Coordinates of C-alpha atoms and ligand atoms in Angstrom, one line a residue:
M1188 CA 1.6 -155.0 -38.8
K1189 CA -2.0 -155.0 -40.2
I1190 CA -5.2 -153.3 -39.1
E1191 CA -8.4 -155.2 -39.6
L1192 CA -12.0 -154.2 -39.3
S1193 CA -13.3 -157.1 -37.3
K1194 CA -15.4 -158.2 -34.3
A1195 CA -13.1 -161.3 -33.7
K1196 CA -11.5 -162.1 -30.4
S1197 CA -8.0 -160.8 -29.7
D1198 CA -5.2 -161.6 -27.3
Y1199 CA -5.1 -158.1 -25.7
E1200 CA -7.2 -154.9 -25.5
I1201 CA -6.1 -151.4 -26.0
I1202 CA -8.6 -148.9 -24.6
L1203 CA -8.3 -145.3 -25.5
L1204 CA -9.9 -143.3 -22.7
E1205 CA -10.9 -139.7 -22.1
K1206 CA -10.3 -138.4 -18.7
D1207 CA -13.9 -138.2 -17.7
E1208 CA -14.5 -141.7 -18.9
I1209 CA -12.4 -143.3 -16.0
K1210 CA -15.4 -143.3 -13.6
T1211 CA -17.5 -145.5 -16.0
A1212 CA -14.7 -147.8 -17.2
A1213 CA -15.2 -151.3 -16.0
D1214 CA -11.8 -151.6 -14.3
F1215 CA -12.2 -148.4 -12.3
K1216 CA -15.4 -149.1 -10.4
D1217 CA -13.2 -149.7 -7.4
F1218 CA -11.4 -146.5 -8.2
D1219 CA -9.2 -146.4 -5.0
F1220 CA -7.7 -149.7 -6.0
Y1221 CA -6.2 -148.2 -9.2
D1222 CA -4.4 -145.0 -8.5
Y1223 CA -4.8 -144.0 -12.1
K1224 CA -5.8 -140.4 -12.9
G1225 CA -6.3 -140.8 -16.6
E1226 CA -2.9 -139.7 -17.7
G1227 CA -0.5 -141.8 -19.8
L1228 CA -0.7 -145.5 -19.8
L1229 CA -2.1 -148.1 -17.3
N1230 CA -1.2 -151.7 -18.2
L1231 CA -3.3 -154.3 -16.5
S1232 CA -1.4 -157.3 -17.7
E1233 CA -3.4 -159.8 -15.6
K1234 CA -6.6 -158.6 -17.4
R1235 CA -4.7 -158.4 -20.8
R1236 CA -5.8 -154.8 -21.2
I1237 CA -4.0 -151.5 -21.5
Y1238 CA -5.5 -148.1 -21.0
S1239 CA -4.1 -145.1 -22.9
A1240 CA -5.5 -141.7 -22.0
I1241 CA -6.2 -139.1 -24.6
K1242 CA -5.9 -135.5 -23.5
K1243 CA -8.5 -134.2 -26.0
R1244 CA -10.4 -135.5 -29.0
D1245 CA -8.1 -134.4 -31.7
F1246 CA -5.9 -136.1 -34.3
N1247 CA -2.6 -135.9 -32.5
A1248 CA -3.9 -136.8 -29.1
I1249 CA -5.5 -139.9 -30.4
A1250 CA -2.6 -140.9 -32.6
N1251 CA -0.1 -140.4 -29.8
A1252 CA -2.2 -142.4 -27.3
A1253 CA -2.5 -145.2 -29.8
A1254 CA 1.2 -145.1 -30.5
A1255 CA 2.2 -145.2 -26.8
A1256 CA 0.0 -148.2 -26.2
I1257 CA 1.3 -150.2 -29.1
R1258 CA 4.9 -149.5 -28.0
A1259 CA 4.1 -150.6 -24.5
I1260 CA 2.7 -154.0 -25.5
S1261 CA 5.1 -154.6 -28.4
K1262 CA 7.4 -156.9 -26.4
L1263 CA 4.5 -159.1 -25.2
K1264 CA 3.9 -162.5 -26.6
I1265 CA 0.6 -161.7 -28.3
K1266 CA -0.5 -162.0 -31.9
S1267 CA -3.4 -159.7 -31.9
A1268 CA -4.8 -156.7 -30.0
R1269 CA -8.1 -154.9 -30.2
L1270 CA -8.3 -151.2 -30.2
C1271 CA -11.4 -150.1 -28.4
F1272 CA -12.7 -146.6 -29.0
D1273 CA -16.0 -145.1 -30.1
F1274 CA -14.9 -143.4 -33.3
K1275 CA -17.0 -140.4 -34.1
S1276 CA -15.3 -139.3 -37.3
E1277 CA -13.0 -140.3 -40.2
C1278 CA -10.3 -138.1 -38.6
E1279 CA -10.4 -140.0 -35.3
L1280 CA -10.2 -143.4 -37.1
K1281 CA -7.3 -142.2 -39.3
A1282 CA -5.5 -140.9 -36.2
A1283 CA -5.8 -144.2 -34.3
A1284 CA -4.7 -146.2 -37.4
Q1285 CA -1.7 -144.0 -38.1
G1286 CA -0.8 -144.0 -34.4
I1287 CA -0.7 -147.9 -34.5
L1288 CA 1.1 -148.2 -37.8
L1289 CA 3.6 -145.5 -37.3
G1290 CA 4.0 -146.0 -33.6
A1291 CA 4.9 -149.6 -34.0
Y1292 CA 7.9 -148.8 -36.2
S1293 CA 11.4 -149.5 -35.0
Y1294 CA 14.8 -149.6 -36.8
E1295 CA 16.7 -152.6 -35.7
K1296 CA 18.8 -153.5 -38.7
Y1297 CA 22.1 -153.1 -36.8
K1298 CA 21.0 -154.6 -33.5
S1299 CA 22.1 -158.2 -32.7
D1300 CA 19.4 -158.4 -30.1
K1301 CA 16.2 -157.6 -32.1
K1302 CA 12.8 -157.3 -30.5
P1303 CA 10.5 -160.1 -31.4
K1304 CA 7.7 -158.9 -33.7
N1305 CA 4.9 -161.1 -32.3
L1306 CA 2.0 -158.7 -32.8
E1307 CA 0.6 -159.3 -36.3
K1308 CA -2.6 -157.3 -36.3
V1309 CA -4.8 -154.8 -34.5
L1310 CA -8.5 -155.2 -34.7
I1311 CA -11.0 -152.3 -34.8
D1312 CA -14.7 -152.5 -34.7
T1313 CA -16.6 -149.4 -35.9
N1314 CA -19.8 -148.6 -37.8
L1315 CA -18.2 -145.5 -39.3
K1316 CA -19.0 -145.2 -43.0
G1317 CA -16.2 -146.1 -45.3
A1318 CA -14.0 -147.5 -42.5
E1319 CA -12.6 -150.3 -44.6
Q1320 CA -11.3 -147.8 -47.2
I1321 CA -10.0 -145.4 -44.6
L1322 CA -8.0 -148.1 -43.0
A1323 CA -6.6 -149.4 -46.3
N1324 CA -5.5 -145.8 -47.2
C1325 CA -3.9 -145.4 -43.8
E1326 CA -1.9 -148.6 -44.4
I1327 CA -0.7 -147.3 -47.8
L1328 CA 0.3 -143.9 -46.2
S1329 CA 2.0 -145.4 -43.2
E1330 CA 3.9 -147.9 -45.2
S1331 CA 5.3 -145.0 -47.3
V1332 CA 6.2 -143.1 -44.2
N1333 CA 8.0 -146.1 -42.8
F1334 CA 9.7 -146.7 -46.1
V1335 CA 11.1 -143.1 -45.9
R1336 CA 12.2 -143.7 -42.2
D1337 CA 14.1 -146.8 -43.3
I1338 CA 16.0 -144.7 -46.0
V1339 CA 16.7 -141.9 -43.6
N1340 CA 18.0 -144.3 -40.9
E1341 CA 20.3 -146.2 -43.3
I1342 CA 24.0 -145.4 -42.8
P1343 CA 26.0 -143.1 -45.1
A1344 CA 28.4 -146.0 -46.2
I1345 CA 25.4 -147.8 -47.7
Y1346 CA 23.0 -145.1 -48.5
T1347 CA 24.7 -143.3 -51.4
P1348 CA 23.2 -141.4 -54.4
E1349 CA 23.6 -144.7 -56.4
R1350 CA 21.6 -146.5 -53.7
M1351 CA 18.9 -143.9 -53.8
A1352 CA 18.7 -144.3 -57.6
K1353 CA 18.5 -148.1 -57.2
D1354 CA 15.6 -147.7 -54.7
A1355 CA 13.8 -145.3 -57.0
L1356 CA 14.3 -147.7 -60.0
D1357 CA 13.1 -150.7 -57.9
L1358 CA 10.0 -148.7 -56.8
A1359 CA 9.1 -148.0 -60.4
K1360 CA 9.8 -151.6 -61.4
N1361 CA 7.5 -153.0 -58.8
S1362 CA 4.7 -150.5 -59.7
K1363 CA 2.5 -150.6 -62.8
V1364 CA 2.1 -146.8 -62.8
L1365 CA 5.5 -145.3 -61.8
K1366 CA 8.2 -144.5 -64.3
C1367 CA 11.8 -143.6 -63.3
E1368 CA 14.8 -142.1 -65.1
V1369 CA 18.2 -141.4 -63.6
L1370 CA 20.8 -138.8 -64.8
G1371 CA 24.4 -139.5 -63.8
E1372 CA 27.5 -137.2 -63.9
S1373 CA 27.9 -137.0 -67.6
E1374 CA 24.2 -136.1 -68.2
L1375 CA 24.4 -133.6 -65.4
K1376 CA 27.3 -132.0 -67.1
K1377 CA 25.4 -131.8 -70.4
E1378 CA 22.5 -130.2 -68.5
K1379 CA 25.0 -127.6 -67.1
M1380 CA 24.0 -128.4 -63.5
N1381 CA 27.3 -127.0 -62.2
A1382 CA 26.1 -126.0 -58.8
M1383 CA 25.0 -129.6 -58.0
L1384 CA 28.1 -131.1 -59.6
A1385 CA 30.4 -128.8 -57.5
V1386 CA 28.9 -130.2 -54.2
A1387 CA 29.5 -133.7 -55.4
N1388 CA 33.1 -133.2 -56.5
A1389 CA 35.0 -134.5 -53.5
S1390 CA 32.9 -137.6 -53.1
P1391 CA 33.7 -141.0 -54.5
H1392 CA 30.0 -141.4 -55.1
E1393 CA 28.6 -140.2 -58.4
P1394 CA 25.8 -137.6 -58.1
K1395 CA 22.4 -138.7 -59.4
L1396 CA 19.3 -136.7 -60.5
I1397 CA 16.4 -139.0 -60.1
H1398 CA 13.1 -138.4 -61.8
L1399 CA 10.0 -140.4 -61.0
S1400 CA 6.6 -139.8 -62.6
Y1401 CA 3.0 -140.9 -62.2
K1402 CA 0.5 -139.9 -64.9
P1403 CA -3.0 -141.3 -64.2
K1404 CA -5.6 -140.8 -67.0
G1405 CA -7.7 -137.7 -66.8
A1406 CA -5.4 -135.9 -64.4
K1407 CA -6.1 -132.1 -64.6
L1408 CA -3.1 -130.8 -62.5
K1409 CA 0.6 -131.6 -62.5
V1410 CA 2.4 -131.4 -59.2
C1411 CA 6.2 -131.7 -58.9
F1412 CA 8.1 -132.4 -55.7
V1413 CA 11.9 -131.7 -55.6
G1414 CA 13.9 -133.2 -52.8
K1415 CA 17.3 -132.4 -51.2
G1416 CA 19.1 -135.7 -51.2
V1417 CA 22.4 -135.0 -49.6
T1418 CA 23.3 -138.5 -48.5
Y1419 CA 25.9 -137.2 -46.1
D1420 CA 26.7 -133.6 -45.2
T1421 CA 30.1 -133.2 -43.7
G1422 CA 29.9 -129.4 -44.4
G1423 CA 32.6 -129.9 -47.0
L1424 CA 35.7 -127.7 -46.5
S1425 CA 33.6 -125.4 -44.3
L1426 CA 33.7 -128.6 -42.2
K1427 CA 31.0 -129.1 -39.5
P1428 CA 32.1 -129.5 -35.9
S1429 CA 31.7 -133.2 -34.9
D1430 CA 28.6 -132.6 -32.8
Y1431 CA 26.8 -130.9 -35.7
M1432 CA 27.9 -133.5 -38.2
L1433 CA 26.3 -136.4 -36.2
S1434 CA 22.9 -137.2 -37.7
M1435 CA 23.7 -135.7 -41.1
K1436 CA 22.9 -139.0 -42.7
A1437 CA 19.4 -137.5 -42.4
D1438 CA 20.2 -134.7 -44.9
K1439 CA 18.7 -136.9 -47.6
S1440 CA 15.3 -136.6 -45.9
G1441 CA 13.8 -134.3 -48.5
A1442 CA 14.6 -136.6 -51.4
A1443 CA 13.4 -139.6 -49.3
A1444 CA 10.1 -137.8 -48.6
A1445 CA 9.7 -137.0 -52.3
L1446 CA 10.0 -140.7 -53.0
G1447 CA 7.6 -141.6 -50.2
I1448 CA 5.0 -139.1 -51.5
I1449 CA 4.9 -140.4 -55.0
K1450 CA 4.8 -144.0 -53.7
A1451 CA 1.8 -143.2 -51.5
A1452 CA 0.0 -141.1 -54.1
S1453 CA 0.4 -143.7 -56.8
E1454 CA -0.9 -146.5 -54.6
L1455 CA -3.7 -144.3 -53.3
G1456 CA -4.7 -143.7 -56.9
I1457 CA -4.7 -139.9 -56.5
A1458 CA -6.0 -138.4 -59.7
L1459 CA -3.2 -135.9 -60.3
E1460 CA -0.1 -136.1 -62.4
I1461 CA 2.8 -136.2 -59.9
H1462 CA 6.6 -136.0 -60.4
S1463 CA 9.4 -136.3 -57.9
V1464 CA 12.8 -135.0 -58.7
L1465 CA 15.5 -136.1 -56.3
G1466 CA 18.9 -134.2 -56.3
C1467 CA 21.3 -136.7 -54.7
V1468 CA 24.9 -136.0 -53.8
E1469 CA 27.4 -136.5 -51.0
N1470 CA 29.0 -133.3 -49.5
A1471 CA 32.4 -134.7 -48.7
I1472 CA 36.0 -133.3 -48.2
G1473 CA 39.1 -134.0 -50.2
S1474 CA 41.5 -132.4 -52.7
K1475 CA 38.8 -132.1 -55.3
A1476 CA 36.3 -130.4 -53.0
Y1477 CA 34.7 -127.2 -54.1
K1478 CA 35.8 -124.2 -52.1
P1479 CA 34.6 -121.1 -50.4
D1480 CA 35.5 -118.3 -53.0
D1481 CA 34.5 -120.5 -56.0
V1482 CA 32.0 -119.1 -58.3
L1483 CA 29.5 -121.5 -59.9
I1484 CA 27.3 -120.9 -62.9
A1485 CA 24.0 -122.8 -62.2
K1486 CA 21.8 -124.4 -64.8
N1487 CA 19.7 -121.3 -65.3
G1488 CA 22.8 -119.1 -65.8
V1489 CA 22.8 -117.4 -62.4
S1490 CA 26.3 -117.1 -61.0
I1491 CA 26.8 -118.1 -57.3
E1492 CA 29.5 -117.0 -55.0
V1493 CA 30.4 -119.9 -52.7
R1494 CA 31.0 -118.4 -49.2
N1495 CA 30.3 -121.5 -47.2
T1496 CA 30.5 -125.1 -48.6
D1497 CA 28.1 -126.2 -45.8
A1498 CA 25.3 -124.2 -47.5
E1499 CA 25.3 -127.0 -50.1
G1500 CA 21.6 -128.0 -50.1
R1501 CA 20.5 -124.7 -51.8
L1502 CA 23.1 -125.4 -54.5
V1503 CA 21.7 -128.8 -55.2
L1504 CA 18.1 -127.5 -55.1
A1505 CA 19.0 -124.5 -57.4
D1506 CA 19.9 -126.8 -60.3
S1507 CA 17.2 -129.5 -59.4
L1508 CA 14.5 -126.8 -59.3
A1509 CA 15.7 -125.3 -62.6
W1510 CA 15.7 -128.8 -64.2
A1511 CA 12.2 -129.5 -63.0
Q1512 CA 10.7 -126.2 -64.2
E1513 CA 12.3 -126.7 -67.7
N1514 CA 11.5 -130.4 -68.1
I1515 CA 8.2 -130.9 -66.3
K1516 CA 6.4 -127.6 -66.5
P1517 CA 4.2 -128.3 -63.4
D1518 CA 1.3 -126.4 -62.1
F1519 CA 2.8 -126.6 -58.6
I1520 CA 6.4 -127.1 -57.6
I1521 CA 7.2 -128.0 -54.0
D1522 CA 10.6 -128.5 -52.7
L1523 CA 11.4 -130.4 -49.5
A1524 CA 14.7 -130.0 -47.7
T1525 CA 16.6 -130.3 -44.4
L1526 CA 17.9 -126.9 -45.5
T1527 CA 18.9 -124.9 -42.4
G1528 CA 19.8 -125.2 -38.8
A1529 CA 18.3 -121.7 -38.5
C1530 CA 14.8 -123.2 -39.2
V1531 CA 15.1 -125.5 -36.2
V1532 CA 16.2 -122.6 -34.0
G1533 CA 13.3 -120.5 -35.3
V1534 CA 10.3 -122.9 -35.2
G1535 CA 11.6 -125.7 -33.0
E1536 CA 12.4 -129.4 -33.8
Y1537 CA 8.8 -130.5 -34.2
T1538 CA 7.8 -128.0 -36.9
S1539 CA 8.5 -127.6 -40.6
A1540 CA 8.5 -124.1 -42.3
I1541 CA 6.5 -123.1 -45.4
M1542 CA 7.9 -120.4 -47.6
G1543 CA 7.1 -119.0 -51.0
N1544 CA 5.7 -116.0 -52.9
N1545 CA 2.0 -116.9 -53.0
Y1546 CA 0.3 -116.5 -49.7
E1547 CA -2.9 -118.2 -50.8
L1548 CA -0.9 -121.3 -51.8
Q1549 CA 1.1 -121.3 -48.6
S1550 CA -2.2 -121.0 -46.7
D1551 CA -3.9 -123.8 -48.6
F1552 CA -0.9 -126.0 -47.9
Y1553 CA -0.9 -125.0 -44.3
K1554 CA -4.6 -125.9 -43.9
A1555 CA -4.1 -129.3 -45.6
A1556 CA -1.0 -130.1 -43.5
K1557 CA -2.9 -129.3 -40.3
T1558 CA -5.2 -132.3 -40.9
S1559 CA -2.2 -134.6 -41.4
G1560 CA -0.8 -134.7 -37.9
E1561 CA 2.3 -132.8 -38.9
F1562 CA 3.2 -129.3 -37.6
F1563 CA 3.9 -126.5 -40.1
S1564 CA 4.5 -122.7 -39.8
I1565 CA 4.5 -120.1 -42.5
L1566 CA 7.6 -117.9 -42.6
E1567 CA 7.3 -114.6 -44.7
F1568 CA 9.9 -113.3 -47.1
N1569 CA 10.7 -109.6 -47.3
E1570 CA 12.9 -107.5 -49.5
H1571 CA 15.2 -106.4 -46.7
L1572 CA 16.3 -110.0 -46.0
A1573 CA 16.9 -110.5 -49.7
E1574 CA 19.7 -107.8 -49.4
H1575 CA 21.7 -110.1 -47.3
I1576 CA 22.4 -112.7 -50.0
K1577 CA 23.8 -110.1 -52.5
S1578 CA 27.4 -110.8 -53.6
D1579 CA 30.1 -108.4 -54.7
I1580 CA 31.4 -110.7 -57.4
A1581 CA 28.5 -112.9 -58.5
D1582 CA 24.7 -112.7 -58.9
V1583 CA 24.0 -114.2 -55.5
S1584 CA 25.9 -115.5 -52.5
N1585 CA 25.2 -119.0 -51.1
A1586 CA 25.5 -117.7 -47.5
A1587 CA 23.9 -114.6 -46.0
N1588 CA 25.9 -111.9 -44.4
T1589 CA 23.7 -111.8 -41.3
R1590 CA 23.3 -114.2 -38.4
Y1591 CA 19.5 -113.7 -38.4
G1592 CA 16.7 -115.2 -40.5
G1593 CA 18.7 -118.0 -41.9
A1594 CA 15.7 -120.2 -42.9
L1595 CA 14.3 -117.2 -44.9
T1596 CA 17.6 -116.2 -46.6
A1597 CA 18.0 -119.8 -47.7
G1598 CA 14.5 -119.7 -49.1
L1599 CA 15.2 -116.3 -50.8
F1600 CA 18.3 -117.9 -52.4
L1601 CA 16.1 -120.7 -53.9
D1602 CA 13.8 -118.0 -55.2
K1603 CA 16.6 -116.8 -57.6
F1604 CA 16.1 -120.2 -59.4
I1605 CA 12.4 -119.9 -59.8
K1606 CA 11.4 -118.5 -63.1
D1607 CA 8.8 -115.6 -63.2
E1608 CA 6.0 -117.9 -64.4
Y1609 CA 6.6 -120.2 -61.5
K1610 CA 6.9 -117.6 -58.7
D1611 CA 3.3 -118.1 -57.7
K1612 CA 3.3 -121.9 -58.1
W1613 CA 6.3 -122.6 -55.9
L1614 CA 6.5 -123.7 -52.2
H1615 CA 9.6 -124.3 -50.2
L1616 CA 9.4 -126.6 -47.2
D1617 CA 12.2 -126.6 -44.7
I1618 CA 11.9 -129.9 -42.8
A1619 CA 15.3 -129.6 -40.9
G1620 CA 13.6 -129.8 -37.5
P1621 CA 11.3 -132.9 -37.6
A1622 CA 13.0 -135.0 -40.3
F1623 CA 15.3 -136.5 -37.7
V1624 CA 14.1 -137.1 -34.2
S1625 CA 16.8 -137.1 -31.5
K1626 CA 14.4 -138.1 -28.7
A1627 CA 11.1 -139.9 -29.4
W1628 CA 8.0 -137.7 -29.5
G1629 CA 4.5 -138.3 -30.5
L1630 CA 4.2 -141.3 -32.8
N1631 CA 7.9 -140.9 -33.9
P1632 CA 10.6 -143.1 -32.4
A1633 CA 14.2 -141.7 -32.4
G1634 CA 15.6 -141.5 -35.9
G1635 CA 14.1 -140.7 -39.3
S1636 CA 10.4 -139.6 -39.0
G1637 CA 9.2 -139.4 -42.6
A1638 CA 8.4 -135.7 -42.2
G1639 CA 6.7 -134.1 -45.2
V1640 CA 5.0 -137.3 -46.5
R1641 CA 1.7 -137.0 -44.6
A1642 CA 1.4 -133.3 -45.1
C1643 CA 2.1 -133.4 -48.9
V1644 CA -0.3 -136.3 -49.4
A1645 CA -2.9 -134.3 -47.5
F1646 CA -2.2 -131.3 -49.8
L1647 CA -2.5 -133.5 -52.9
E1648 CA -5.8 -134.9 -51.6
S1649 CA -7.1 -131.3 -51.0
L1650 CA -6.2 -130.4 -54.6
G1651 CA -7.9 -133.5 -56.0
S1652 CA -11.1 -132.7 -54.2
K1653 CA -11.2 -129.1 -55.6
Ligands
BES1963 N1 22.0 -129.8 -43.7 C1 22.3 -128.6 -43.1 C2 21.1 -128.0 -42.3 C3 20.6 -128.8 -41.1 C4 21.1 -128.4 -39.8 C5 19.7 -129.8 -41.2 C6 20.7 -129.1 -38.7 C7 19.2 -130.4 -40.0 C8 19.7 -130.1 -38.8 C9 22.6 -127.6 -44.2 O1 23.3 -128.1 -45.3 C10 23.6 -126.6 -43.5 O2 24.6 -127.0 -43.0 N2 23.1 -125.3 -43.4 C11 23.9 -124.3 -42.8 C12 23.8 -123.1 -43.7 C13 24.8 -122.0 -43.3 C14 26.2 -122.5 -43.6 C15 24.5 -120.8 -44.2 C16 23.4 -124.1 -41.4 O3 22.1 -124.1 -41.3 O4 24.2 -123.8 -40.5
ZN1964 ZN1 25.4 -128.2 -45.0
ZN1965 ZN1 22.9 -130.0 -45.7

């Protein structure tokens, strides 16, 4: 699907409409005839026109209205549609473009009866300054989000750590500006990444630490993303009940997002040095599985008492974060992970959580994320919660001894692997809620959503313009 700035004729019209515009819209002169109150969709197929109401003039309302319309006409035999709206700002144009490009996504690889993809392009006519560039950038960003959705949706039999390494290497091969290196089991052993290795132990799939880098000339800041890439989370010996295991193919969403972010940033030509470090393992069961009661010595020397093998993401991130600090020395280090069910309980399935030690940085990220269409909420650490991850026999326990505050105790666990000089430069993003959508909402169909990509790119853009 393409979006074009054009005045040409189209096969169909999508009209975004504010509630008070109904009275003046051409088709509503004879208002009694159409019992449409300006909510949701009204498809007038005989006029080749669909109305989609926007509740208010903000990013998500416009994006969602555009997404709903594009989905409603996606089965029609039309090649082009025109999106009609009087765009008053860059934000409104971005919203409509992303609504179209992200709303049109569907994952049908495993369906025999695939929907025909007739609609090739959506035309937009606007006098807004820089519209061409805005649309081109929306295409880059949306393609990256859809690339991440494809990865998250792929099944665990196919999407292994090896496969993620292949996708990362291919991404670098097809780009002039990205570089990629992959560390396998023997290298991880040399690097003493025992926490990550323990999680991978029962799986037939070799763990991989994947490092992508983008170093444009003149970059003044270095930003590193670290992603949790658990290609499947059975829970390990602390086995998940079947209802909870379902959808755990999405436990690679943090790593997938880190891949999507660096893809988008490099194609957008953002003038910052960017690194993505992906910690990829499968958390399986078997005779070689790591166990509750094991003690692991992580890369940074911190000893970890394993009390629950289902709290595996923090073990993978512990070593990946340590590796990134040592090898990359970034100005900002941001991890993304589907880390806790507690986060979903706390802030709901639509919102990601921001944690860290630097309130200003959290707040800067929050403000940038707010312009991206994604929902975020800041959760605050405190020293009382930190008491709950103390261990009797090791430096820290991987599972808290309380039922409460699980998103924060997981964040505080990660903090043990952040060196003093990075405390103020680190953000932890728990994307467990929105990364995988069980029932379509907004511009997300059911399945992988690409959570984190738009927010992190918006944050990078905000850093670039400082
Ligand atoms: N991958 C899960 C977290 C998760 C749950 C993501 C639901 C998305 C939706 C993580 O590895 C996990 O199992 N965490 C445990 C931690 C607990 C054992 C301390 C959890 O949240 O229950
Ligand atoms: Zn788990
Ligand atoms: Zn997990």
